[in-house]
PDB file of N, CA and C in Angstrom:
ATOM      1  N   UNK A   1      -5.547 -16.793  -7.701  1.00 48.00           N
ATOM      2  CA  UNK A   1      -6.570 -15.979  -7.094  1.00 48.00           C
ATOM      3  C   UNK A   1      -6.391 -14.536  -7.550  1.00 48.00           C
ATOM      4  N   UNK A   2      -7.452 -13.577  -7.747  1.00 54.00           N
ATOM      5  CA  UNK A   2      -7.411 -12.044  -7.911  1.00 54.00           C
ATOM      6  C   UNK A   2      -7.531 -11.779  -6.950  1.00 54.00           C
ATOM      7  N   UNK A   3      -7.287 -10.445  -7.321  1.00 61.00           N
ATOM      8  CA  UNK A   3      -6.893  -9.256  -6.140  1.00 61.00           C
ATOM      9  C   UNK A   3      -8.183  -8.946  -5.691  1.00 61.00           C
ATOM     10  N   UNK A   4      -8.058  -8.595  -4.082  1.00 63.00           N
ATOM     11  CA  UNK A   4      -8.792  -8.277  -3.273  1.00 63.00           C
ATOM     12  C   UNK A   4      -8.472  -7.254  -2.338  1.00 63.00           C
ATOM     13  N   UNK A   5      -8.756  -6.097  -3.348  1.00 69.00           N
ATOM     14  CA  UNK A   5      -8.628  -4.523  -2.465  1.00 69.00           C
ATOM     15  C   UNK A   5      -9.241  -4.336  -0.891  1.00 69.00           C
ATOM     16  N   UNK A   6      -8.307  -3.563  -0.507  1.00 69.00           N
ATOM     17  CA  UNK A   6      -9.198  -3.488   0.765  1.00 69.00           C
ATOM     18  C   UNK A   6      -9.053  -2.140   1.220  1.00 69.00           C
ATOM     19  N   UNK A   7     -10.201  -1.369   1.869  1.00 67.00           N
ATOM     20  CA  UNK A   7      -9.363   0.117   2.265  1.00 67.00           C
ATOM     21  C   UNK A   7      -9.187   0.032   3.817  1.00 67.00           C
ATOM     22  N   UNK A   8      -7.981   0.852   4.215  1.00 68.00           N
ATOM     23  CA  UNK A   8      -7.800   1.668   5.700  1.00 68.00           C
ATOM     24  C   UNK A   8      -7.283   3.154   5.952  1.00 68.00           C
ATOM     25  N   UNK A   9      -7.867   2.980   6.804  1.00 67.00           N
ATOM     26  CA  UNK A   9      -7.383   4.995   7.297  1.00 67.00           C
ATOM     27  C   UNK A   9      -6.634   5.031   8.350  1.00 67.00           C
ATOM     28  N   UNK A  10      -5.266   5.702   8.067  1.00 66.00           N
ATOM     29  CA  UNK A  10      -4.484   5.439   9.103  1.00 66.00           C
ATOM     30  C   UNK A  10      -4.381   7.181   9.575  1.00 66.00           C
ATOM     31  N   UNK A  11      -4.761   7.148  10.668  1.00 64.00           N
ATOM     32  CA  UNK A  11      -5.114   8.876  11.710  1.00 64.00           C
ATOM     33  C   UNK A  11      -3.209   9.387  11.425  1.00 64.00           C
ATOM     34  N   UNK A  12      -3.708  11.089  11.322  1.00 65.00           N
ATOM     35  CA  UNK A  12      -2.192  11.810  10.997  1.00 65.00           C
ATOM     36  C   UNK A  12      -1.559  11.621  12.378  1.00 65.00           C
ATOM     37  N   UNK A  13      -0.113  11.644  11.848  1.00 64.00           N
ATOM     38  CA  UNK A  13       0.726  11.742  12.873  1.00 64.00           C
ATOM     39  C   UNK A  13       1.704  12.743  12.153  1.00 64.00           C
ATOM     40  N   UNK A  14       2.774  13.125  13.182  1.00 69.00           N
ATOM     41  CA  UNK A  14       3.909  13.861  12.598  1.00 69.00           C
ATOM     42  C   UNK A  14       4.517  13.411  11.635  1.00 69.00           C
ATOM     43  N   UNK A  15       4.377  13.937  10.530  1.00 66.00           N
ATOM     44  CA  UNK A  15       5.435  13.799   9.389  1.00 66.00           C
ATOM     45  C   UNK A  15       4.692  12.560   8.650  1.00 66.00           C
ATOM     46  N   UNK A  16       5.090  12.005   7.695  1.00 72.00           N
ATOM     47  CA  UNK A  16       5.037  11.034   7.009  1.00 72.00           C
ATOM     48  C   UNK A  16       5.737   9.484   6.913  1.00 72.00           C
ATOM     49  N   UNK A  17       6.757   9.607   7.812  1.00 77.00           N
ATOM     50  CA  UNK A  17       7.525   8.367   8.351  1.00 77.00           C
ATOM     51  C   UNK A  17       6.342   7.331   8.889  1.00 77.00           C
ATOM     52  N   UNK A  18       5.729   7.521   9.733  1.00 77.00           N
ATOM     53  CA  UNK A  18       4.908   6.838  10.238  1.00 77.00           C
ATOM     54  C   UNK A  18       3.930   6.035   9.594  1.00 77.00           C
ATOM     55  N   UNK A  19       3.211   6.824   9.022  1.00 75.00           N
ATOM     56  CA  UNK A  19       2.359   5.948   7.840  1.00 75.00           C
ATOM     57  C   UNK A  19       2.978   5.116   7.133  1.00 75.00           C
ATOM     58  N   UNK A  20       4.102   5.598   6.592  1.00 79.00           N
ATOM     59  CA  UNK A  20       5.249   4.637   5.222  1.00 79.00           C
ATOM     60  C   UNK A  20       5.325   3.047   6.628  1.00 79.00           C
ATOM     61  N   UNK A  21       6.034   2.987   7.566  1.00 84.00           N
ATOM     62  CA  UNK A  21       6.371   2.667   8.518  1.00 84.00           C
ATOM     63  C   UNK A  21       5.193   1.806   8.558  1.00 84.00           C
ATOM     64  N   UNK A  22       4.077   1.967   8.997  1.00 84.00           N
ATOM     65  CA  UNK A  22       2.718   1.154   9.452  1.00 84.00           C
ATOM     66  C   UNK A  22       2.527   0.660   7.902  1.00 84.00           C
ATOM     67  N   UNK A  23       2.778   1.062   6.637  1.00 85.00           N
ATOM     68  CA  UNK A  23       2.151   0.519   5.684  1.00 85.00           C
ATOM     69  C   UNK A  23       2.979  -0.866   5.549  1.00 85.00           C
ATOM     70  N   UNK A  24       4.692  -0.370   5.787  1.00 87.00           N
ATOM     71  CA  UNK A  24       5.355  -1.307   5.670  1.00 87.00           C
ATOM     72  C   UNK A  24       5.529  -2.811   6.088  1.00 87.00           C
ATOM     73  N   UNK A  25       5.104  -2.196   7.582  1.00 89.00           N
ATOM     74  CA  UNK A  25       4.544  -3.295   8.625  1.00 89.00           C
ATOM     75  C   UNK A  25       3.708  -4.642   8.051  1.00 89.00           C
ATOM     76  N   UNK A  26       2.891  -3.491   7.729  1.00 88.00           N
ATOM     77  CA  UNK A  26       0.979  -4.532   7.433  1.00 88.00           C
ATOM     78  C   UNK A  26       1.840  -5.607   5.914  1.00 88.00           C
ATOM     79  N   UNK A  27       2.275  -4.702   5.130  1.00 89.00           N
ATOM     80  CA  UNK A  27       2.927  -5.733   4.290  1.00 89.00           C
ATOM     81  C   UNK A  27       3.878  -6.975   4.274  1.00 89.00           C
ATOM     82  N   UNK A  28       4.920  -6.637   5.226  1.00 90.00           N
ATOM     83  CA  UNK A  28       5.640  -7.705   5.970  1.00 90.00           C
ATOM     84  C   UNK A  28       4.866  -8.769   5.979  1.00 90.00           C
ATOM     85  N   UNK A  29       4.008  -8.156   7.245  1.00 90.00           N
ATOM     86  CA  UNK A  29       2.810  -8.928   7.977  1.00 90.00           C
ATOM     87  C   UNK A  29       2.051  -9.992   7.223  1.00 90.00           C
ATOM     88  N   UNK A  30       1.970  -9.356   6.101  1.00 87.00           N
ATOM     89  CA  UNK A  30       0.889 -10.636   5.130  1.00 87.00           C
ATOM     90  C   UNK A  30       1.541 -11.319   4.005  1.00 87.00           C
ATOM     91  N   UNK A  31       3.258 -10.824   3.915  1.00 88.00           N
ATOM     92  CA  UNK A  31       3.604 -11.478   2.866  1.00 88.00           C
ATOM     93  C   UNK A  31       4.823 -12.865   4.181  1.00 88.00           C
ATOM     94  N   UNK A  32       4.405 -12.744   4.805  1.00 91.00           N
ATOM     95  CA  UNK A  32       5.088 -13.539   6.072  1.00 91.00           C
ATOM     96  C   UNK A  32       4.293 -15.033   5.750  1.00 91.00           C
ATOM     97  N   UNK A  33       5.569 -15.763   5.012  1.00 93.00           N
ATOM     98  CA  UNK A  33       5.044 -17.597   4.678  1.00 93.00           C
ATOM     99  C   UNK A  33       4.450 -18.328   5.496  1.00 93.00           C
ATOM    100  N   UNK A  34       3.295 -19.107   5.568  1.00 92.00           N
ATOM    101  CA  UNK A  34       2.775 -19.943   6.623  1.00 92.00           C
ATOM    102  C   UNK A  34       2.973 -21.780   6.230  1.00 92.00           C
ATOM    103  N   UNK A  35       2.872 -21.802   7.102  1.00 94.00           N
ATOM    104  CA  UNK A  35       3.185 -23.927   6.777  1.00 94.00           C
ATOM    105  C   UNK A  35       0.895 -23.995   6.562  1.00 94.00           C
ATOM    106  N   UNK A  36       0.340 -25.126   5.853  1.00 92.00           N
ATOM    107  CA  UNK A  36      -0.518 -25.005   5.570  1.00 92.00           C
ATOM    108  C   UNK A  36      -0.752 -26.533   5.055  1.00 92.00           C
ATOM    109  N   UNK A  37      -0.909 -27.842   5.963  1.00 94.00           N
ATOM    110  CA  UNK A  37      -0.831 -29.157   5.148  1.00 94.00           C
ATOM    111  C   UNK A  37       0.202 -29.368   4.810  1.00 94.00           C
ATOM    112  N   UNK A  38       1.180 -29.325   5.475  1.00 93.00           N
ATOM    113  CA  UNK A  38       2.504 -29.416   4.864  1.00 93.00           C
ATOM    114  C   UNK A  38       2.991 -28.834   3.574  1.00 93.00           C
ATOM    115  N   UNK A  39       2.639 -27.609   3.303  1.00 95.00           N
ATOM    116  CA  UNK A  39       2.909 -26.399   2.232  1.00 95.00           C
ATOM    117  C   UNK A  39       2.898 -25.681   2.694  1.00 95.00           C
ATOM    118  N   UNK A  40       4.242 -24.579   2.318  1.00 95.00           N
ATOM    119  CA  UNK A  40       4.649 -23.141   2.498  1.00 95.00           C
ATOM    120  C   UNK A  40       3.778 -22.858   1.966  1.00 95.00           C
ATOM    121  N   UNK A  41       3.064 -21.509   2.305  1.00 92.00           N
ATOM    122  CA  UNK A  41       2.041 -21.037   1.380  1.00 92.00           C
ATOM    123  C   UNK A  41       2.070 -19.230   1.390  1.00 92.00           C
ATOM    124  N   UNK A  42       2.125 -18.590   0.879  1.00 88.00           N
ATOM    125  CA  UNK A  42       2.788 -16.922   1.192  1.00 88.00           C
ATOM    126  C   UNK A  42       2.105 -16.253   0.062  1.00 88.00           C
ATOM    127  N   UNK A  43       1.862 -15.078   0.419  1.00 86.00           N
ATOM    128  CA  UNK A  43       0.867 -13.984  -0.748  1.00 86.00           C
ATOM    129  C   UNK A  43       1.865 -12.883  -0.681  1.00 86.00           C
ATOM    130  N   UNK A  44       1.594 -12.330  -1.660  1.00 86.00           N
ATOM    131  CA  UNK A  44       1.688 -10.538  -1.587  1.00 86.00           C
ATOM    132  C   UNK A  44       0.811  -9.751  -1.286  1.00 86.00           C
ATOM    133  N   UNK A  45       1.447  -8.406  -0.839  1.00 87.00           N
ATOM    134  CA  UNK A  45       0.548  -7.200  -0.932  1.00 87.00           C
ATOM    135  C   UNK A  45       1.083  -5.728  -1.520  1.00 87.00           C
ATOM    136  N   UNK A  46       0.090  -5.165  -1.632  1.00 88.00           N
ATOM    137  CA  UNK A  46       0.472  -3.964  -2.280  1.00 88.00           C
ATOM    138  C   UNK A  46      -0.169  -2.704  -1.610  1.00 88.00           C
ATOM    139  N   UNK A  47       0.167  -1.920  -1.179  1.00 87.00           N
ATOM    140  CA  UNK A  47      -0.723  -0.399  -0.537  1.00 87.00           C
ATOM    141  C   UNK A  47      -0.045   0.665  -1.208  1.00 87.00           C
ATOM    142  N   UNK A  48      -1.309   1.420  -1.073  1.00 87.00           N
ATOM    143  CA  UNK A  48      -1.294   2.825  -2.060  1.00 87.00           C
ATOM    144  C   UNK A  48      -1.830   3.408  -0.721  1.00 87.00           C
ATOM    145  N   UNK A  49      -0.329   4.585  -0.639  1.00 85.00           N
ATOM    146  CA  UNK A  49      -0.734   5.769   0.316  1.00 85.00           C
ATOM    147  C   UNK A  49      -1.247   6.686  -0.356  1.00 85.00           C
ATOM    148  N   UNK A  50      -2.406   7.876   0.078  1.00 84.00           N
ATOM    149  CA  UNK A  50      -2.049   9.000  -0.123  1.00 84.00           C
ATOM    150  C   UNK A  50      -2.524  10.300   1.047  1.00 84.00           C
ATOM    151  N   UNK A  51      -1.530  10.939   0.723  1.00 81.00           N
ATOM    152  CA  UNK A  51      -1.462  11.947   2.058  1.00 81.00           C
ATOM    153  C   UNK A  51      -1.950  12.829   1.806  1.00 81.00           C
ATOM    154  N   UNK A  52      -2.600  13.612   3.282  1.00 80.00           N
ATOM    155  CA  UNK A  52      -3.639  15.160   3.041  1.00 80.00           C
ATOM    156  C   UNK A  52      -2.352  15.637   3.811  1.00 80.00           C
ATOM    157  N   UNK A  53      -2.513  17.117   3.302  1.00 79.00           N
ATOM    158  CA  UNK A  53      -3.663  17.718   1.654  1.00 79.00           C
ATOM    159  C   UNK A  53      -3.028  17.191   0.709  1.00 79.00           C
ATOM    160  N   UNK A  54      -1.850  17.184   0.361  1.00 80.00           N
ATOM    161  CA  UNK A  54      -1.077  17.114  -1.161  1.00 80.00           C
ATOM    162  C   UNK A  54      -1.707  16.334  -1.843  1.00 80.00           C
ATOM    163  N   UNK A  55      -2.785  15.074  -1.282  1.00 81.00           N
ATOM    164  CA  UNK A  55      -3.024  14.306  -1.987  1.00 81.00           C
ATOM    165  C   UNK A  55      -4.766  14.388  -2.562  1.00 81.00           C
ATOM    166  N   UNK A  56      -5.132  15.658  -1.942  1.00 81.00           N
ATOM    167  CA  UNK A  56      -7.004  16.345  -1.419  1.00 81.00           C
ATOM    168  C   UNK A  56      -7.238  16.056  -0.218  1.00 81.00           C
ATOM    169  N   UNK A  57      -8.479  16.077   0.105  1.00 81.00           N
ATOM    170  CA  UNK A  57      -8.965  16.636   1.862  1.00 81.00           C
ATOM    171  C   UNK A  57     -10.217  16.099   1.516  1.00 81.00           C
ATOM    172  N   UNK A  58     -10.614  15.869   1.184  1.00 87.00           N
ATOM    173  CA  UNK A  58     -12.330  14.635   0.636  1.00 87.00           C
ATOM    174  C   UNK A  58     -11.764  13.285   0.740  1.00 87.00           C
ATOM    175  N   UNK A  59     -12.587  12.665   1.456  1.00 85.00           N
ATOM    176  CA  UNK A  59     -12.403  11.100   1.843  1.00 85.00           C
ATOM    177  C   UNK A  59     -12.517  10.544   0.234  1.00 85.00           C
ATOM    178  N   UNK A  60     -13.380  10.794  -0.508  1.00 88.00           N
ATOM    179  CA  UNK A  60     -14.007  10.128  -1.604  1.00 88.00           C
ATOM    180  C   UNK A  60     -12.396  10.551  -2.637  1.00 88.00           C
ATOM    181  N   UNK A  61     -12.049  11.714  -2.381  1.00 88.00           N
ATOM    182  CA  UNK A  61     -10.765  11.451  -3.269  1.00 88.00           C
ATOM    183  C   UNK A  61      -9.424  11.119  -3.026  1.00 88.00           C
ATOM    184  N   UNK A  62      -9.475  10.841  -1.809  1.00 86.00           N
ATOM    185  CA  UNK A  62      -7.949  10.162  -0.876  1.00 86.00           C
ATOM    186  C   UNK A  62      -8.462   8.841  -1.077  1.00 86.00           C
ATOM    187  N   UNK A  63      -9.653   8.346  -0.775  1.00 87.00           N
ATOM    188  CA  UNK A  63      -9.280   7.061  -1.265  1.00 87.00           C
ATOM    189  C   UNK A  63      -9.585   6.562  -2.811  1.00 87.00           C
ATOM    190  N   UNK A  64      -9.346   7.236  -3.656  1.00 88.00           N
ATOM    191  CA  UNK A  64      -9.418   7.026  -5.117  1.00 88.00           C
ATOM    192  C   UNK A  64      -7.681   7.435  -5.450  1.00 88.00           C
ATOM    193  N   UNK A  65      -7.319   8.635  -4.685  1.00 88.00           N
ATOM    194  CA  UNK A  65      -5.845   8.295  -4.878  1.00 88.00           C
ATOM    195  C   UNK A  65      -4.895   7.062  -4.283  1.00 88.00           C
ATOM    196  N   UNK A  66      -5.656   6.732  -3.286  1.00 87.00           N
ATOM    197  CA  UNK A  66      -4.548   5.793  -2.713  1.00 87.00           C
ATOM    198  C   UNK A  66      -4.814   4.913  -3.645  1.00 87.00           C
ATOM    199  N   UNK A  67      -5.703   4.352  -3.892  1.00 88.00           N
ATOM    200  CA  UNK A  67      -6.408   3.275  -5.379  1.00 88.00           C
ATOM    201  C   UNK A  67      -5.140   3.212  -5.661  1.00 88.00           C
ATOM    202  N   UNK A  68      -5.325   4.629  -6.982  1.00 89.00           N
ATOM    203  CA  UNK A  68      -4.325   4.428  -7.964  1.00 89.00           C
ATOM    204  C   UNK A  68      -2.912   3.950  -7.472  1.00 89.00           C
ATOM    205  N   UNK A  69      -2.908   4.244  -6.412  1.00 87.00           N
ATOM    206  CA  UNK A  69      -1.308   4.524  -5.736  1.00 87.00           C
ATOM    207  C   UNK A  69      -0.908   3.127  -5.405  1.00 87.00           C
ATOM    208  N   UNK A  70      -2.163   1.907  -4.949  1.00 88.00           N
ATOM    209  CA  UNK A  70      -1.654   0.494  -4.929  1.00 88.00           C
ATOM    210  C   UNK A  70      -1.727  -0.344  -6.475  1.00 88.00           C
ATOM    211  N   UNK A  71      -2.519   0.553  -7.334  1.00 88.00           N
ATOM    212  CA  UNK A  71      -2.335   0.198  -8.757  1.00 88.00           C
ATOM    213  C   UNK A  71      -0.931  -0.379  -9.759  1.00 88.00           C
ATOM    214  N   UNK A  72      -0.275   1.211  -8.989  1.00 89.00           N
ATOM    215  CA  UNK A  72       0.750   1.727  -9.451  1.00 89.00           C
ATOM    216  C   UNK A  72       1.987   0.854  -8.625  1.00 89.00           C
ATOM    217  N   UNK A  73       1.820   0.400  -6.895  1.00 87.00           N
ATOM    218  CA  UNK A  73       2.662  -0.702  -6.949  1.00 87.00           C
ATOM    219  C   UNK A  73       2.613  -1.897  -6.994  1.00 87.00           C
ATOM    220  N   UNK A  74       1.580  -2.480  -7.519  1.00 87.00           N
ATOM    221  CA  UNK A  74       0.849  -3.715  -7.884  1.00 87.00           C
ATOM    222  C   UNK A  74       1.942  -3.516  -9.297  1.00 87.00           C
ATOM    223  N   UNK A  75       1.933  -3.017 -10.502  1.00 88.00           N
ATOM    224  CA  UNK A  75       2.063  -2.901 -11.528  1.00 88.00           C
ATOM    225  C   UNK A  75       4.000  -2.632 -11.295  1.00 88.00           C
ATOM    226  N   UNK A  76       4.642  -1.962 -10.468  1.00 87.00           N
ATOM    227  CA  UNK A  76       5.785  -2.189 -10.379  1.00 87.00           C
ATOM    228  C   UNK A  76       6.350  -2.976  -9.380  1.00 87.00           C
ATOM    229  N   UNK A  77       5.926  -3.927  -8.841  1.00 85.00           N
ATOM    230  CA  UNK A  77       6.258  -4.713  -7.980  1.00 85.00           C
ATOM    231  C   UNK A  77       6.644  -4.380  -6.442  1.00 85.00           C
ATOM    232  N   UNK A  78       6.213  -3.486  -6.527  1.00 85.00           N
ATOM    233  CA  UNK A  78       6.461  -2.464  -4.849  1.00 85.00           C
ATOM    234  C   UNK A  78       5.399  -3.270  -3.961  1.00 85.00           C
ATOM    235  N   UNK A  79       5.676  -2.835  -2.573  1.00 86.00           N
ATOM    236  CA  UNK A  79       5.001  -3.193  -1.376  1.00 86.00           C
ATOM    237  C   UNK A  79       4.127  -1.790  -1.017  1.00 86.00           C
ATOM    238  N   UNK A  80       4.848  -0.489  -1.169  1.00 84.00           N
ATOM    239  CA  UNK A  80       3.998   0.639  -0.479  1.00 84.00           C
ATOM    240  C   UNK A  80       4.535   1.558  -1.722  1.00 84.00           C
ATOM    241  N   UNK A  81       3.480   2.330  -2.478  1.00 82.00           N
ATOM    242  CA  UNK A  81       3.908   3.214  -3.135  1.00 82.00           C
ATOM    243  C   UNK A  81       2.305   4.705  -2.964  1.00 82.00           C
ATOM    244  N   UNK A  82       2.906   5.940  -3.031  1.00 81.00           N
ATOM    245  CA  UNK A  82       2.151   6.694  -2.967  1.00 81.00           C
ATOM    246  C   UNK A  82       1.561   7.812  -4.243  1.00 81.00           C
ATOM    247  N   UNK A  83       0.452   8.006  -4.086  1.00 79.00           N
ATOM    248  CA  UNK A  83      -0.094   8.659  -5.341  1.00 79.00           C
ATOM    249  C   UNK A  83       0.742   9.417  -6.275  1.00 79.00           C
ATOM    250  N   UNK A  84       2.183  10.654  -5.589  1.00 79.00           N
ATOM    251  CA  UNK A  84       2.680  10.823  -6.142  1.00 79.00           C
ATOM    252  C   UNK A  84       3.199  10.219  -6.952  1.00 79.00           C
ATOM    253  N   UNK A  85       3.781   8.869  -6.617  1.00 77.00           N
ATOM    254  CA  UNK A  85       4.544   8.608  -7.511  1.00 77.00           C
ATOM    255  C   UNK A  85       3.797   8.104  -8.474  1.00 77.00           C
ATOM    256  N   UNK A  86       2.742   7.397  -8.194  1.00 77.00           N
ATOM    257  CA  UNK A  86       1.991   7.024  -9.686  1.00 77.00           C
ATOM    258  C   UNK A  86       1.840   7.806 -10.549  1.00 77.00           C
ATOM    259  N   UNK A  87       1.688   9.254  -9.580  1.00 77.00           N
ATOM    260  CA  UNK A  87       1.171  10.311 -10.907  1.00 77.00           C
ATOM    261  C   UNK A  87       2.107  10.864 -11.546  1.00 77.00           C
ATOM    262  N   UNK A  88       4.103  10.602 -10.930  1.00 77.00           N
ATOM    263  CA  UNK A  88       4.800  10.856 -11.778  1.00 77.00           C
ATOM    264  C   UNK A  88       5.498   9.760 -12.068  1.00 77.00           C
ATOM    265  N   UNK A  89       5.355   8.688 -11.743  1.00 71.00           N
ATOM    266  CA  UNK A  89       6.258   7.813 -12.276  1.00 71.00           C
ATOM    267  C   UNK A  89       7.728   8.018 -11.220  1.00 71.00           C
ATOM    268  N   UNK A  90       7.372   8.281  -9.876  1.00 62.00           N
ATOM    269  CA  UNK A  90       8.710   8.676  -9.429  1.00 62.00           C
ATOM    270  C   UNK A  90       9.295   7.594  -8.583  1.00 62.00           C
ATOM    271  N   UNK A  91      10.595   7.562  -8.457  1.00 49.00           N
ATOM    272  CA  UNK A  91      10.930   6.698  -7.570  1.00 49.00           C
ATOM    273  C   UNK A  91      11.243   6.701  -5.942  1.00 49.00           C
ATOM    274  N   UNK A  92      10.301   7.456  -5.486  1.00 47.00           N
ATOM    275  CA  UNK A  92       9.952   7.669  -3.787  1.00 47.00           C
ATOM    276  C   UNK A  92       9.563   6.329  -3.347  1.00 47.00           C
ATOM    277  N   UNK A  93       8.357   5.222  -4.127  1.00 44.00           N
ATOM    278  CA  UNK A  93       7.986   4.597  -3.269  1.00 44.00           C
ATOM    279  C   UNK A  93       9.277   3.547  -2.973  1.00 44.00           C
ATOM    280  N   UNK A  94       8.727   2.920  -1.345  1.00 44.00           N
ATOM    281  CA  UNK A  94       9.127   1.884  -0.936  1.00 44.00           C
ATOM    282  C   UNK A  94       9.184   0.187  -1.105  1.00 44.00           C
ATOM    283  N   UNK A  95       9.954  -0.314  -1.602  1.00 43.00           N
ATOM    284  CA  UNK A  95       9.607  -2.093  -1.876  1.00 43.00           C
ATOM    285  C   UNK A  95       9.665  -2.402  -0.616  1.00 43.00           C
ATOM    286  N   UNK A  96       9.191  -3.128  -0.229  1.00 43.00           N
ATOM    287  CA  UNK A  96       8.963  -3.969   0.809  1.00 43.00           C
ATOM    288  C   UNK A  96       9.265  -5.126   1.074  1.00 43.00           C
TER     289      UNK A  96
END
């Protein structure tokens, strides 16, 4: 099966722990194996954060960064990675 993007907006809270934290969650959450006809059956996921401002303050370009940002851990095997790092290649994001 291909990928099937999906967007969400998760409201600011203090600091940035939180979001990483809730992204981490939702990933757990869906890469968590199910019995299915008597087959294990289990997916991945991938989320691209990106944070205001550092990341812009326009909806239309936070979510074109986060894009890239699940691109970028789709492509390195991460669970949560954020725009920064796509845009440097850094190793901040989180595997999951």
């Amino acid at each position: 099966m291909g990928p099937n993007p999906a967007n969400a907006v998760h409201m600011p809270t203090k600091g940035e722990a939180p979001g990483f934290a809730c992204a981490r969650r939702l990933v757990a959450g869906v890469q968590e194996p199910i019995l299915f006809s008597d087959r294990r059956l289990s997916v991945t996921a991938s989320i691209g954060v990106a944070l205001q401002p550092a990341d812009g303050g326009r909806a239309k370009t936070m979510l074109s960064h986060a894009d890239s940002a699940m691109y970028y851990a789709k492509r390195q095997g991460l669970g949560v990675a954020t725009f920064t790092d796509a845009r440097t290649g850094g190793s901040d994001a989180d595997a999951a």
